[in-house]
Amino acid sequence: MSSFTKAFSSTLGKKLIMSLTGLFLSLFLIIHLLGNLQLFKHDGGKAFNEYSYFMTHFAPIKIISYLLYLSIVLHAVYALVITIGNGKARKVKYAVYKGSANSSWSSRNMGILGTVLLVFIVSHMSNFWAEYHWGGLPYAKYEMSLTNPEDVKVTNIPYEGKPLVHSEYVDTQAGTQVVVAKDLYILVMELFKKEWYVALYVISMIAMGFHLYHGFQSGFQTLGWDHKKYKPIIDVLGLWVFGIIIPAVFAAMPLYVYFFK
Amino acid sequence: MSGNMNLTLNVWRQKNVADKGRFVTYKADDISPDMSFLEMLDVVNERLVKKGEDPIHFDHDCREGICGMCSLYINGRPHGPKRGITTCQLHMRSFHDGETITIEPWRAEAFPVIKDLATDRTAFDRIQEAGGFVSVNTGGIPDANEIPIPKVIADEAFNSATCIQCGACVAACKNASAALFVSAKISQLALLPQGQPERYRRVQAMVAQMDAEGFGSCTNTGACEIECPKGISLTNINRMRRDYFTAKFFKEEEIN
Ligand code: HEM
Ligand code: FES
């Protein structure tokens, strides 16, 4: 074994991979959240569909998305490898075990929380990502008045066996800016109307909150980073931003659509 | 005597490594609250010996919290319910009359049970032998304070050096990881000038030995720091990772 592979197969090195992939995924959550906020706009999904097109066609973002897929796979595989290894390190379990006296619930249940996340990610990708790429999604045509951007006319174009070409142009005669885009928005609206999907979404976001409450700050320690003064800032970010605010805003989207749209 | 306690003990009994082992229940009557936990076991053992039964085996030596020999996983926690003390420093007044106390050995594949509650912790010695030392030249005695060491650094190294190698960190950890012990032993030397020549060789050798002994992988639950009778802090573990990754990825001349 080269020293490099030796380093990554040590207990410290395996955790390094968990940490790098986990923190990369955490960073991506912020971007994903900001994009999804377009769902709250009252524009018939124009901004959201434009954002979806941008995310799937802009080369640098495509590269990042491949890194993300790789991270999810590596994170899950190493989670499994580490969890199995740790199980082998203590084959005979304690008859009485008071973990709550010395550690957080999150920190003791990262594997279960992660498994919920994995189920969610797979369903999420097959519902939206795979549909967007290969499903027969309808299109939407937006005609926005150049003089009054609030005035948007939406025409739904059903899928007829062949995808249309994404286009954006200015119609000077009509005085409108026209966008013809794949209508992911309508799919989101449909799914967010289903009880089971809303429930899965909200439960997963709660799991994500607990996973990141421990995971975010843990990731920094795994890198070997610690600081008397600055580590507490990471702890606060992990609790409030990654543990509460981000999962809450994500969960608010299906709840908002389900109850108010 | 009035004020004394009657207790029920649920004790792990195991003849040897190969034996499967089982819990056996004992009555511990008329126990003074001023006894230490080990003295309580002594009393129970004397009664067992009088009855011609095999006494309960457990490790101990100094009985004043400095040698690290005593262990015992008591009611779900290493060294019992109190923080910052070893089992030999735990008093029976920490329990109440009529209580059932479950006593188990440290559980880890790297710490096999020798008999009953006594475990083989020589894995720690092998990790120490792999690199937990400094090389010194023979010759004249160097002047005291010849090498300047900032007070904060000396204090931090001293804190790491208070580890008594009892293994409570491994026992407490849900992953049976030895990271706190190993990192304390690495830190006490890595922080001081005398530890520099072997610093990066040491961290790689000791981590490799830790993994070879079959300890688990640290997931930063923090249980070890809470249960450590000497208050060794998690920052030692992060320092060990820092040194390990520095050695492996940034110091080509130091890789071993
Ligand atoms: C949105 C997706 C996810 C994010 C943002 C995320 C983030 C993180 C972070 C930052 C860590 C800390 C790394 C460290 O301690 O070094 C972590 C640890 C972990 N994650 Fe994830 N994770 C995600 C999905 C998953 C999935 C799908 C699984 C399981 C299949 C999983 C299982 C674990 C496990 C077992 C740990 C290590 C436990 C520990 O450190 O205590 N995670 N995750
Ligand atoms: S017997 Fe020495 S520390 Fe408890």
Coordinates of C-alpha atoms and ligand atoms in Angstrom, one line a residue:
Chain A
M1 CA 0.0 0.0 0.0
S2 CA 1.2 3.5 -0.8
S3 CA 1.4 5.8 2.2
F4 CA -1.4 7.8 0.6
T5 CA -3.9 4.9 0.6
K6 CA -2.6 3.8 4.0
A7 CA -3.5 7.2 5.3
F8 CA -7.0 7.0 3.9
S9 CA -7.6 3.5 5.3
S10 CA -6.7 4.4 8.8
T11 CA -9.5 5.2 11.3
L12 CA -8.6 8.9 11.1
G13 CA -8.4 8.9 7.3
K14 CA -11.8 7.2 6.7
K15 CA -13.3 9.8 8.9
L16 CA -11.5 12.5 6.9
I17 CA -13.5 11.4 3.8
M18 CA -16.8 11.5 5.8
S19 CA -15.9 15.0 6.9
L20 CA -14.9 16.4 3.5
T21 CA -17.9 15.0 1.7
G22 CA -20.3 15.9 4.6
L23 CA -19.1 19.5 4.8
F24 CA -19.2 19.8 1.0
L25 CA -22.9 18.6 1.1
S26 CA -23.6 21.0 3.9
L27 CA -22.3 23.9 1.8
F28 CA -24.4 22.8 -1.1
L29 CA -27.5 22.9 1.0
I30 CA -27.2 26.6 1.3
I31 CA -27.1 27.1 -2.5
H32 CA -29.9 24.6 -2.9
L33 CA -32.0 26.4 -0.4
L34 CA -31.5 29.8 -1.9
G35 CA -32.5 28.4 -5.3
N36 CA -35.6 26.7 -4.0
L37 CA -36.8 30.0 -2.4
Q38 CA -37.9 30.9 -6.0
L39 CA -40.9 28.5 -5.3
F40 CA -42.4 31.2 -3.0
K41 CA -42.6 33.7 -5.9
H42 CA -46.0 34.4 -7.4
D43 CA -44.9 34.2 -11.1
G44 CA -46.3 30.9 -12.2
G45 CA -42.9 29.2 -11.7
K46 CA -41.0 31.3 -14.1
A47 CA -38.1 32.1 -11.8
F48 CA -38.0 28.5 -10.6
N49 CA -37.9 27.0 -14.0
E50 CA -35.3 29.4 -15.2
Y51 CA -33.2 28.4 -12.2
S52 CA -33.7 24.7 -12.9
Y53 CA -32.5 25.2 -16.5
F54 CA -29.5 27.2 -15.3
M55 CA -28.5 24.6 -12.8
T56 CA -28.6 21.8 -15.3
H57 CA -26.9 23.6 -18.2
F58 CA -24.2 25.8 -16.8
A59 CA -20.9 23.9 -17.1
P60 CA -19.2 24.8 -13.8
I61 CA -22.4 23.9 -11.9
K62 CA -22.6 20.6 -13.8
I63 CA -19.1 19.7 -12.6
I64 CA -20.0 20.6 -9.1
S65 CA -23.1 18.4 -9.4
Y66 CA -21.1 15.4 -10.4
L67 CA -18.8 16.1 -7.4
L68 CA -22.0 16.1 -5.3
Y69 CA -23.2 12.7 -6.6
L70 CA -19.8 11.3 -5.8
S71 CA -19.8 12.9 -2.4
I72 CA -23.2 11.3 -1.5
V73 CA -22.0 7.9 -2.6
L74 CA -18.6 8.2 -0.8
H75 CA -20.3 9.6 2.3
A76 CA -22.8 6.7 2.5
V77 CA -20.2 4.0 1.7
Y78 CA -17.8 5.2 4.3
A79 CA -20.6 5.7 6.8
L80 CA -21.3 2.0 6.3
V81 CA -17.7 0.9 6.5
I82 CA -17.0 2.9 9.6
T83 CA -20.2 1.8 11.3
I84 CA -19.4 -1.9 10.6
G85 CA -15.9 -1.4 11.9
N86 CA -17.1 0.2 15.1
G87 CA -19.6 -2.6 15.7
K88 CA -16.7 -5.1 15.5
A89 CA -14.7 -3.1 18.0
R90 CA -17.3 -4.0 20.7
K91 CA -19.0 -7.3 19.9
V92 CA -20.3 -7.9 23.5
K93 CA -22.6 -5.0 24.2
Y94 CA -23.3 -3.5 27.7
A95 CA -26.4 -4.8 29.5
V96 CA -26.9 -1.3 31.0
Y97 CA -25.7 1.7 28.9
K98 CA -26.3 5.3 29.8
G99 CA -25.2 7.2 26.7
S100 CA -27.4 10.1 27.5
A101 CA -25.2 10.9 30.5
N102 CA -22.2 11.7 28.3
S103 CA -23.2 12.4 24.7
S104 CA -25.9 14.0 22.6
W105 CA -28.7 11.8 21.0
S106 CA -27.7 13.0 17.6
S107 CA -24.1 11.9 18.0
R108 CA -25.2 8.4 19.0
N109 CA -27.6 8.0 16.1
M110 CA -25.7 9.4 13.1
G111 CA -26.1 6.1 11.1
I112 CA -29.9 6.0 11.6
L113 CA -30.3 9.7 10.8
G114 CA -28.1 9.3 7.7
T115 CA -30.1 6.3 6.5
V116 CA -33.3 8.4 6.6
L117 CA -31.4 11.0 4.6
L118 CA -30.3 8.4 2.1
V119 CA -33.9 7.2 1.6
F120 CA -34.9 10.8 1.1
I121 CA -32.1 11.6 -1.3
V122 CA -32.9 8.6 -3.5
S123 CA -36.6 9.4 -3.6
H124 CA -35.9 13.1 -4.1
M125 CA -33.6 12.4 -7.0
S126 CA -35.9 10.0 -8.7
N127 CA -38.9 12.3 -8.3
F128 CA -37.3 15.5 -9.5
W129 CA -33.8 15.0 -10.9
A130 CA -34.6 11.9 -13.0
E131 CA -37.9 13.3 -14.1
Y132 CA -36.3 16.6 -15.1
H133 CA -33.7 14.8 -17.2
W134 CA -35.6 11.9 -18.7
G135 CA -39.3 12.2 -17.8
G136 CA -41.8 13.7 -20.2
L137 CA -42.3 17.0 -18.4
P138 CA -44.7 19.6 -19.9
Y139 CA -43.4 23.0 -20.9
A140 CA -44.5 26.4 -19.8
K141 CA -44.4 29.6 -21.9
Y142 CA -44.1 32.8 -20.0
E143 CA -44.8 36.1 -21.7
M144 CA -43.6 38.9 -19.5
S145 CA -44.6 42.5 -20.3
L146 CA -41.4 44.6 -20.8
T147 CA -43.0 47.7 -19.3
N148 CA -44.5 45.9 -16.3
P149 CA -42.5 42.8 -15.1
E150 CA -45.3 42.0 -12.7
D151 CA -47.6 41.2 -15.7
V152 CA -46.7 37.6 -16.7
K153 CA -48.9 35.5 -18.9
V154 CA -48.4 31.7 -18.5
T155 CA -49.4 29.1 -21.1
N156 CA -49.0 25.4 -20.2
I157 CA -47.7 23.2 -23.1
P158 CA -48.4 19.5 -22.5
Y159 CA -45.7 17.0 -23.4
E160 CA -46.3 15.4 -26.7
G161 CA -43.7 12.7 -27.0
K162 CA -40.8 15.0 -27.8
P163 CA -39.0 17.6 -25.7
L164 CA -39.2 21.2 -26.9
V165 CA -36.2 23.5 -27.2
H166 CA -35.6 25.8 -24.2
S167 CA -35.8 29.4 -25.5
E168 CA -35.6 32.9 -24.2
Y169 CA -36.2 35.9 -26.5
V170 CA -37.7 39.4 -26.7
D171 CA -40.8 39.8 -28.8
T172 CA -40.6 43.5 -29.8
Q173 CA -43.9 43.6 -31.5
A174 CA -45.8 42.3 -28.5
G175 CA -43.6 44.1 -26.1
T176 CA -42.9 41.0 -24.1
Q177 CA -40.0 38.9 -23.0
V178 CA -40.8 35.3 -23.8
V179 CA -39.4 32.2 -22.0
V180 CA -40.2 28.7 -23.0
A181 CA -39.0 26.3 -20.3
K182 CA -39.4 22.7 -19.0
D183 CA -42.0 23.0 -16.3
L184 CA -40.5 21.4 -13.2
Y185 CA -42.6 23.8 -11.1
I186 CA -45.8 22.1 -12.0
L187 CA -44.4 18.7 -10.9
V188 CA -43.2 20.2 -7.6
M189 CA -46.7 21.6 -7.0
E190 CA -48.3 18.3 -7.7
L191 CA -46.0 16.3 -5.4
F192 CA -46.3 18.9 -2.6
K193 CA -50.0 18.3 -2.7
K194 CA -49.6 14.7 -1.7
E195 CA -49.8 13.8 2.0
W196 CA -47.2 11.0 2.0
Y197 CA -44.7 13.2 0.1
V198 CA -45.1 16.1 2.4
A199 CA -44.8 13.8 5.4
L200 CA -41.6 12.2 4.0
Y201 CA -40.2 15.6 3.3
V202 CA -40.8 17.0 6.7
I203 CA -39.6 13.9 8.6
S204 CA -36.4 13.9 6.5
M205 CA -35.8 17.6 7.2
I206 CA -36.1 16.9 11.0
A207 CA -33.6 14.0 10.5
M208 CA -31.3 16.4 8.6
G209 CA -31.5 18.9 11.4
F210 CA -30.4 16.3 14.0
H211 CA -27.7 14.9 11.6
L212 CA -26.2 18.3 11.0
Y213 CA -26.5 19.4 14.6
H214 CA -23.8 16.9 15.4
G215 CA -22.3 16.5 12.0
F216 CA -21.4 20.1 11.1
Q217 CA -19.2 20.7 14.1
S218 CA -18.0 17.1 14.1
G219 CA -16.7 17.6 10.5
F220 CA -14.4 20.4 11.6
Q221 CA -13.0 18.3 14.4
T222 CA -12.4 15.4 12.1
L223 CA -10.2 17.7 10.0
G224 CA -8.2 18.3 13.1
W225 CA -9.5 21.8 13.5
D226 CA -10.3 23.1 17.0
H227 CA -10.0 26.5 18.6
K228 CA -10.9 27.7 22.1
K229 CA -12.4 31.0 20.8
Y230 CA -13.7 30.1 17.3
K231 CA -15.0 26.5 17.7
P232 CA -18.0 27.8 19.7
I233 CA -19.0 29.8 16.6
I234 CA -19.0 26.7 14.6
D235 CA -21.2 25.0 17.3
V236 CA -23.7 27.8 17.1
L237 CA -23.8 27.7 13.3
G238 CA -24.3 23.9 13.5
L239 CA -27.2 24.2 15.9
W240 CA -29.0 27.3 14.5
V241 CA -28.2 27.5 10.8
F242 CA -27.7 23.8 9.9
G243 CA -29.7 22.2 12.7
I244 CA -32.7 24.5 12.7
I245 CA -33.0 27.3 10.1
I246 CA -32.1 25.4 6.9
P247 CA -34.2 22.3 7.6
A248 CA -37.1 24.5 8.8
V249 CA -37.1 26.6 5.6
F250 CA -36.8 23.5 3.4
A251 CA -39.7 21.9 5.3
A252 CA -41.7 25.1 5.0
M253 CA -41.9 24.8 1.2
P254 CA -44.0 21.6 0.9
L255 CA -46.1 22.7 4.0
Y256 CA -46.8 26.1 2.3
V257 CA -47.8 24.5 -1.0
Y258 CA -49.9 21.9 0.8
F259 CA -51.8 24.3 3.0
F260 CA -51.9 27.5 1.1
K261 CA -51.8 26.9 -2.6
Chain B
M1 CA -25.4 -0.4 62.0
S2 CA -27.9 2.3 61.4
G3 CA -27.5 4.3 58.2
N4 CA -26.0 1.3 56.5
M5 CA -27.3 0.2 53.1
N6 CA -28.7 -3.0 51.7
L7 CA -27.9 -3.4 48.0
T8 CA -28.4 -5.8 45.2
L9 CA -25.4 -6.4 42.9
N10 CA -25.7 -7.7 39.3
V11 CA -22.2 -8.7 38.6
W12 CA -20.6 -10.1 35.4
R13 CA -18.9 -13.4 36.2
Q14 CA -16.7 -15.0 33.6
K15 CA -14.2 -17.8 34.3
N16 CA -11.7 -16.9 31.5
V17 CA -11.4 -15.5 28.0
A18 CA -13.1 -18.5 26.4
D19 CA -16.0 -18.7 28.9
K20 CA -19.2 -17.1 27.7
G21 CA -19.9 -15.4 31.0
R22 CA -23.1 -14.4 32.7
F23 CA -24.6 -12.0 35.3
V24 CA -24.9 -13.3 38.9
T25 CA -26.9 -11.5 41.5
Y26 CA -25.5 -11.0 45.0
K27 CA -27.0 -9.4 48.1
A28 CA -24.7 -6.7 49.6
D29 CA -26.2 -6.1 53.0
D30 CA -25.1 -3.7 55.7
I31 CA -22.8 -1.6 53.6
S32 CA -21.4 1.6 55.1
P33 CA -22.0 4.7 52.9
D34 CA -18.5 5.8 53.8
M35 CA -16.9 2.8 52.1
S36 CA -15.4 3.2 48.6
F37 CA -16.9 1.1 45.9
L38 CA -13.9 -1.3 45.9
E39 CA -14.2 -1.7 49.7
M40 CA -17.8 -2.6 49.3
L41 CA -16.6 -5.3 46.8
D42 CA -14.0 -6.4 49.3
V43 CA -16.7 -7.0 51.9
V44 CA -18.8 -8.9 49.4
N45 CA -15.7 -11.0 48.5
E46 CA -14.9 -11.8 52.1
R47 CA -18.4 -13.1 52.6
L48 CA -18.1 -15.2 49.4
V49 CA -14.7 -16.6 50.5
K50 CA -16.3 -17.5 53.9
K51 CA -19.0 -19.4 52.0
G52 CA -16.3 -21.2 50.0
E53 CA -17.2 -19.4 46.8
D54 CA -14.9 -17.9 44.2
P55 CA -14.5 -14.1 44.9
I56 CA -15.2 -11.6 42.2
H57 CA -12.1 -10.6 40.4
F58 CA -11.5 -6.9 39.7
D59 CA -8.5 -4.7 39.0
H60 CA -7.1 -2.2 41.5
D61 CA -3.8 -1.1 42.9
C62 CA -3.3 2.4 44.4
R63 CA -6.9 3.0 45.5
E64 CA -6.3 6.7 45.4
G65 CA -7.0 7.6 41.8
I66 CA -3.5 7.7 40.5
C67 CA -2.5 4.4 39.1
G68 CA -5.4 3.8 36.6
M69 CA -5.7 0.1 37.5
C70 CA -9.3 0.1 38.7
S71 CA -12.1 0.0 36.1
L72 CA -15.7 -1.2 36.3
Y73 CA -18.7 -0.2 34.2
I74 CA -21.2 0.7 36.9
N75 CA -24.9 1.2 36.0
G76 CA -24.1 2.1 32.4
R77 CA -21.2 4.4 33.0
P78 CA -17.4 3.8 33.4
H79 CA -16.2 4.5 37.0
G80 CA -19.8 5.0 38.1
P81 CA -22.2 7.9 38.2
K82 CA -19.8 10.7 39.3
R83 CA -17.6 12.8 37.1
G84 CA -13.8 13.3 37.5
I85 CA -13.1 10.3 39.7
T86 CA -12.0 6.7 39.4
T87 CA -14.0 3.7 40.8
C88 CA -11.6 3.6 43.8
Q89 CA -12.6 7.2 44.7
L90 CA -16.3 6.5 44.4
H91 CA -18.2 6.3 47.7
M92 CA -21.2 4.2 48.5
R93 CA -23.0 7.3 49.5
S94 CA -23.4 8.0 45.8
F95 CA -26.0 5.2 45.8
H96 CA -29.2 4.8 47.8
D97 CA -30.4 2.1 50.1
G98 CA -32.1 -0.8 48.2
E99 CA -30.5 0.1 44.9
T100 CA -29.7 -2.5 42.3
I101 CA -26.2 -1.9 40.9
T102 CA -25.1 -3.5 37.6
I103 CA -21.3 -4.0 37.3
E104 CA -19.8 -5.0 34.0
P105 CA -16.2 -5.1 32.7
W106 CA -14.9 -2.6 30.1
R107 CA -16.3 -3.9 26.8
A108 CA -14.0 -3.8 23.8
E109 CA -12.6 -6.4 21.6
A110 CA -9.2 -4.9 22.3
F111 CA -9.7 -5.4 26.0
P112 CA -10.5 -9.1 26.4
V113 CA -11.9 -10.2 29.7
I114 CA -9.3 -12.1 31.8
K115 CA -11.7 -13.1 34.6
D116 CA -14.9 -11.5 35.8
L117 CA -14.4 -7.8 35.8
A118 CA -10.7 -7.8 35.1
T119 CA -9.7 -7.0 31.5
D120 CA -6.5 -7.2 29.6
R121 CA -5.5 -3.6 28.8
T122 CA -2.0 -4.4 27.4
A123 CA -3.2 -3.0 24.0
F124 CA -2.5 0.4 25.6
D125 CA 1.1 -0.6 26.5
R126 CA 1.7 -1.8 22.9
I127 CA 0.5 1.6 21.6
Q128 CA 2.9 3.3 24.0
E129 CA 5.7 1.1 22.9
A130 CA 5.1 2.0 19.3
G131 CA 6.1 5.6 19.8
G132 CA 5.1 7.1 23.2
F133 CA 8.6 8.0 24.2
V134 CA 11.5 10.5 23.5
S135 CA 15.1 9.6 22.8
V136 CA 17.6 11.3 25.1
N137 CA 21.3 11.5 24.9
T138 CA 23.4 10.2 27.8
G139 CA 26.0 12.6 29.2
G140 CA 25.9 15.6 31.5
I141 CA 22.7 16.8 33.1
P142 CA 21.2 19.7 31.2
D143 CA 20.6 22.9 33.2
A144 CA 17.1 23.3 34.5
N145 CA 15.1 25.7 32.4
E146 CA 17.8 25.7 29.7
I147 CA 15.0 25.2 27.1
P148 CA 12.4 27.9 27.3
I149 CA 8.8 26.6 27.3
P150 CA 5.9 29.0 27.4
K151 CA 3.7 28.5 30.5
V152 CA 0.5 27.8 28.5
I153 CA 2.3 25.1 26.5
A154 CA 3.8 23.5 29.6
D155 CA 0.3 23.6 31.3
E156 CA -1.4 22.0 28.3
A157 CA 1.3 19.3 28.0
F158 CA 0.9 18.6 31.7
N159 CA -2.9 18.3 31.4
S160 CA -2.4 15.7 28.7
A161 CA 0.1 13.9 30.8
T162 CA -2.4 13.4 33.6
C163 CA -3.9 10.5 31.7
I164 CA -3.6 7.4 33.9
Q165 CA -4.3 4.9 31.1
C166 CA -7.4 3.4 32.8
G167 CA -9.3 2.9 29.6
A168 CA -12.6 4.6 30.7
C169 CA -12.5 6.5 27.3
V170 CA -12.7 3.3 25.4
A171 CA -15.3 1.9 27.8
A172 CA -17.5 5.0 27.4
C173 CA -17.2 5.4 23.7
K174 CA -20.0 3.8 21.7
N175 CA -17.4 3.0 19.0
A176 CA -14.9 1.6 21.6
S177 CA -12.4 4.1 20.2
A178 CA -9.1 4.7 22.0
A179 CA -8.6 8.2 20.4
L180 CA -8.6 10.1 23.7
F181 CA -5.9 7.9 25.3
V182 CA -3.7 7.8 22.3
S183 CA -4.0 11.5 21.6
A184 CA -3.2 12.4 25.2
K185 CA 0.0 10.3 25.0
I186 CA 0.9 11.9 21.7
S187 CA 0.1 15.4 22.9
Q188 CA 2.1 15.3 26.1
L189 CA 5.2 14.9 23.9
A190 CA 4.2 16.7 20.8
L191 CA 3.7 19.9 22.7
L192 CA 7.2 20.0 24.3
P193 CA 10.5 20.7 22.6
Q194 CA 11.9 17.4 23.8
G195 CA 9.2 15.6 21.8
Q196 CA 9.9 17.3 18.4
P197 CA 12.5 15.0 16.8
E198 CA 10.1 12.0 16.8
R199 CA 6.9 14.0 16.6
Y200 CA 5.6 12.9 13.1
R201 CA 7.1 9.4 13.3
R202 CA 5.4 9.0 16.7
V203 CA 1.9 10.0 15.6
Q204 CA 1.9 7.7 12.6
A205 CA 3.3 4.7 14.6
M206 CA 0.9 5.1 17.5
V207 CA -2.2 5.6 15.3
A208 CA -1.2 2.5 13.2
Q209 CA -0.8 0.5 16.4
M210 CA -4.2 1.8 17.7
D211 CA -5.8 0.6 14.5
A212 CA -4.0 -2.7 14.6
E213 CA -5.3 -3.4 18.1
G214 CA -8.9 -3.2 16.8
F215 CA -10.2 0.0 18.5
G216 CA -13.1 1.8 16.8
S217 CA -13.1 5.0 14.8
C218 CA -13.8 8.3 16.8
T219 CA -17.0 10.0 15.7
N220 CA -16.7 13.0 18.2
T221 CA -19.5 12.0 20.5
G222 CA -17.5 13.5 23.4
A223 CA -18.4 10.7 25.8
C224 CA -14.7 10.0 26.6
E225 CA -14.1 13.6 27.7
I226 CA -17.1 13.6 30.0
E227 CA -16.2 10.2 31.6
C228 CA -12.4 10.7 31.8
P229 CA -11.5 10.7 35.5
K230 CA -8.7 13.1 34.7
G231 CA -10.6 15.5 32.5
I232 CA -8.5 14.9 29.4
S233 CA -10.1 17.1 26.7
L234 CA -11.2 16.4 23.2
T235 CA -8.8 19.0 21.8
N236 CA -6.1 16.3 22.2
I237 CA -7.9 14.2 19.6
N238 CA -8.0 17.1 17.2
R239 CA -4.3 17.8 17.8
M240 CA -3.6 14.1 17.0
R241 CA -5.5 14.4 13.7
R242 CA -3.7 17.6 12.8
D243 CA -0.3 16.0 13.4
Y244 CA -1.3 12.8 11.6
F245 CA -2.6 14.5 8.5
T246 CA 0.4 16.9 8.5
A247 CA 2.7 13.9 8.6
K248 CA 0.8 12.0 5.9
F249 CA 0.0 14.8 3.5
F250 CA 2.4 17.7 4.0
K251 CA 5.7 16.3 5.2
E252 CA 7.1 13.9 2.6
E253 CA 10.4 13.5 4.5
E254 CA 8.5 12.3 7.6
I255 CA 6.3 9.6 6.3
N256 CA 7.0 6.2 7.6
Ligands
HEM1 C1 -27.8 15.9 3.0 C2 -26.9 14.9 3.1 C3 -25.9 14.8 4.2 C4 -25.1 15.7 4.8 C5 -25.1 17.2 4.6 C6 -24.3 15.1 5.8 C7 -23.3 15.7 6.6 C8 -22.5 15.1 7.5 C9 -21.4 15.7 8.2 C10 -21.0 17.1 8.1 C11 -20.8 14.7 9.0 C12 -19.7 14.9 10.0 C13 -18.4 14.2 9.5 C14 -17.5 14.0 10.6 O1 -17.9 13.8 11.7 O2 -16.3 13.9 10.3 C15 -21.6 13.5 8.8 C16 -21.3 12.4 9.4 C17 -22.0 11.2 9.1 N1 -23.0 11.0 8.2 FE1 -23.7 12.4 7.0 N2 -24.5 13.8 5.8 C18 -25.5 13.6 4.8 C19 -26.0 12.4 4.4 C20 -25.7 11.2 5.0 C21 -26.2 9.9 4.6 C22 -27.1 9.7 3.3 C23 -25.7 9.0 5.4 C24 -25.9 7.5 5.5 C25 -26.1 6.7 4.5 C26 -24.9 9.7 6.4 C27 -24.3 9.1 7.5 C28 -23.4 9.7 8.3 C29 -22.6 9.0 9.3 C30 -22.7 7.6 9.8 C31 -21.7 10.0 9.8 C32 -20.6 9.8 10.8 C33 -21.1 9.7 12.2 C34 -20.4 10.6 13.1 O3 -19.5 11.4 12.7 O4 -20.7 10.6 14.3 N3 -24.9 11.0 6.2 N4 -22.6 13.7 7.8
FES2 S1 -6.9 1.8 42.0 FE1 -5.4 3.2 41.3 S2 -6.7 4.6 40.2 FE2 -8.2 3.3 41.2

